[in-house]
PDB file of C-alpha atoms in Angstrom:
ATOM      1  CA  UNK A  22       6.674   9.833   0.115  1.00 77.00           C
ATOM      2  CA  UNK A  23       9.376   8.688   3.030  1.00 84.00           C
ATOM      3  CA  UNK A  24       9.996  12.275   3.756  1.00 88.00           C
ATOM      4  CA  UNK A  25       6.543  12.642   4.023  1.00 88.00           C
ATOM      5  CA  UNK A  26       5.737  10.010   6.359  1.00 87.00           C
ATOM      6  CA  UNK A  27       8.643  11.412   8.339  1.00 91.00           C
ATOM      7  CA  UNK A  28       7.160  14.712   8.838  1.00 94.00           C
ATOM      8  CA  UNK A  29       3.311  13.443   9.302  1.00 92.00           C
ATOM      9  CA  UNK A  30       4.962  11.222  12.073  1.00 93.00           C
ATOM     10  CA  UNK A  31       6.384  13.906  14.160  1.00 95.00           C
ATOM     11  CA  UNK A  32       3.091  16.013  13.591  1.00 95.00           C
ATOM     12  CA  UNK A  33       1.521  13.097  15.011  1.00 95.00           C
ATOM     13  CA  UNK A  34       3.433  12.345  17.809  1.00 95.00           C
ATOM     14  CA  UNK A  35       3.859  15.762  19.005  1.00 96.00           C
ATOM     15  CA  UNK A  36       0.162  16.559  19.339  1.00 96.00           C
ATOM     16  CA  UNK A  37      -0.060  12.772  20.841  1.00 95.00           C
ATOM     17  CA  UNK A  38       2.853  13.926  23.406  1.00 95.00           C
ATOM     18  CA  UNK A  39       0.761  17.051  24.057  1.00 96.00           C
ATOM     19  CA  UNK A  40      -2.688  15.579  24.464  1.00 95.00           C
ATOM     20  CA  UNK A  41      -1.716  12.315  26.075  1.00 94.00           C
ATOM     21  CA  UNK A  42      -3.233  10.355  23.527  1.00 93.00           C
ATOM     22  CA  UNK A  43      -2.179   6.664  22.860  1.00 94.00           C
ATOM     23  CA  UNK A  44      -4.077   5.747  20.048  1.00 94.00           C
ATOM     24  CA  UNK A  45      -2.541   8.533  18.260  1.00 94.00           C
ATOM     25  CA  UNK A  46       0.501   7.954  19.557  1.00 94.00           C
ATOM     26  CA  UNK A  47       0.197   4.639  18.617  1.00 94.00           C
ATOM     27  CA  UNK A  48      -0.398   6.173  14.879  1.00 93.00           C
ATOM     28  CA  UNK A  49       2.735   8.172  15.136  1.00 94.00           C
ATOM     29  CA  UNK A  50       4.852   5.332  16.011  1.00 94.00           C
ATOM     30  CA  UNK A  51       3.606   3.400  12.656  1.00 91.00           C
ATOM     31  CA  UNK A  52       4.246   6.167  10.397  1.00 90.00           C
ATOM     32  CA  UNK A  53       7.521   6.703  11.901  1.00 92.00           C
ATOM     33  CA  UNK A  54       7.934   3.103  11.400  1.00 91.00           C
ATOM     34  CA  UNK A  55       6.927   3.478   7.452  1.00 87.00           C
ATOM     35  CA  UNK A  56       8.910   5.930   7.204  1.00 89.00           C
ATOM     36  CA  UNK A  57      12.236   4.773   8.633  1.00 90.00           C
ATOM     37  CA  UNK A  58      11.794   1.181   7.348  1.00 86.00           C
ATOM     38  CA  UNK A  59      10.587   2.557   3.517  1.00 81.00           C
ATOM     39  CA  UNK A  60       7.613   0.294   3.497  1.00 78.00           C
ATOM     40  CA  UNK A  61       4.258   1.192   2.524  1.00 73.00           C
ATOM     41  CA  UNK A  62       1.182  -0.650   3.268  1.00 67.00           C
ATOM     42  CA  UNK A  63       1.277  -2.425   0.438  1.00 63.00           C
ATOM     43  CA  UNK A  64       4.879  -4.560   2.125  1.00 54.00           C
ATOM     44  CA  UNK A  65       3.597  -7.664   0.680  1.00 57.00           C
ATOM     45  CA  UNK A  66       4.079  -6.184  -2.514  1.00 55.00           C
ATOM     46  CA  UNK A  67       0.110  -6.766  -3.440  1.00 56.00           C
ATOM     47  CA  UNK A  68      -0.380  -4.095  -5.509  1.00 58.00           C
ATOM     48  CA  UNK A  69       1.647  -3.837  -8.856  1.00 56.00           C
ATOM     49  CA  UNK A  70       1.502  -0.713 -10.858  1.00 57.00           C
ATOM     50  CA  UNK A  71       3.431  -0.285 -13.720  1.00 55.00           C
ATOM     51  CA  UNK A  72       6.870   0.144 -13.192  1.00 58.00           C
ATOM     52  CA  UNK A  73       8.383  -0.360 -17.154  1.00 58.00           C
ATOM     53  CA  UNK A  74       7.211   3.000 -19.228  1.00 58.00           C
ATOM     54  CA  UNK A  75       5.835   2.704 -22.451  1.00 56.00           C
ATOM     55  CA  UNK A  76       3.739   0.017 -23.670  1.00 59.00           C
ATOM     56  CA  UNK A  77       5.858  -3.135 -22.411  1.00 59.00           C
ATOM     57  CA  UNK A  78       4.094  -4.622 -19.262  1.00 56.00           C
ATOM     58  CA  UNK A  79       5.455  -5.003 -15.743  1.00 56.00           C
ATOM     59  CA  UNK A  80       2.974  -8.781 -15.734  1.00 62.00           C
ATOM     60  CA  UNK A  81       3.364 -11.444 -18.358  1.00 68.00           C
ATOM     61  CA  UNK A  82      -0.413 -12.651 -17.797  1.00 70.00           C
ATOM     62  CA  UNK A  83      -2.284 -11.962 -20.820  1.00 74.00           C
ATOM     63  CA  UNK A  84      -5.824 -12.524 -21.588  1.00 78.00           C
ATOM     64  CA  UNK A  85      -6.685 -16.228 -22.839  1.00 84.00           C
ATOM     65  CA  UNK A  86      -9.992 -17.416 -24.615  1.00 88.00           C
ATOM     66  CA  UNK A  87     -12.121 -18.714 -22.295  1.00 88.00           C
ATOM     67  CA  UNK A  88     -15.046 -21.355 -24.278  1.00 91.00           C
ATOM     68  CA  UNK A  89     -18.612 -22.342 -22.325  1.00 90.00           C
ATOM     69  CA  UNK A  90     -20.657 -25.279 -23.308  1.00 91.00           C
ATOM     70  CA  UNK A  91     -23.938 -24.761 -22.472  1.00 90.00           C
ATOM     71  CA  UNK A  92     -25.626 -27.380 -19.844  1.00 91.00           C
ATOM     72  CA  UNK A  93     -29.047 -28.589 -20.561  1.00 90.00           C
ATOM     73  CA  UNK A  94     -31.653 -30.513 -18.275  1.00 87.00           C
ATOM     74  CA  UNK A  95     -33.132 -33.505 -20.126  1.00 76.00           C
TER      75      UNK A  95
END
């Protein structure tokens, strides 16, 4: 995906060089930023997939019984 990035980014910039376009450019300089740094736009880390293959879990949370009591007007 970094190599990626890396080529998208001079794509971008390029045609932003050519057309005199900041906003692009502006675009180009953030994938070339992604790229360089290896950081996605998930940096906070806020999505987790599943990194450990097959069924162990990358999360500890499991599911816990959850019990309502109903709430009457008298």
């Amino acid at each position: 995906m970094r190599v990626i990035r890396l080529v998208l980014a001079g794509v971008v910039l390029t045609e932003a060089w050519r057309s005199n376009e900041m906003i692009l450019g502006a675009l180009g300089v953030i994938l070339l930023a992604q790229s360089v740094l290896n950081v996605g736009c998930c940096g906070s880390s806020g999505c987790d997939i599943d990194h450990v293959g097959g069924k162990s879990r990358s999360s500890k949370n499991t599911a816990q019984e959850v019990t309502f009591t109903e709430v009457t007007k008298n």
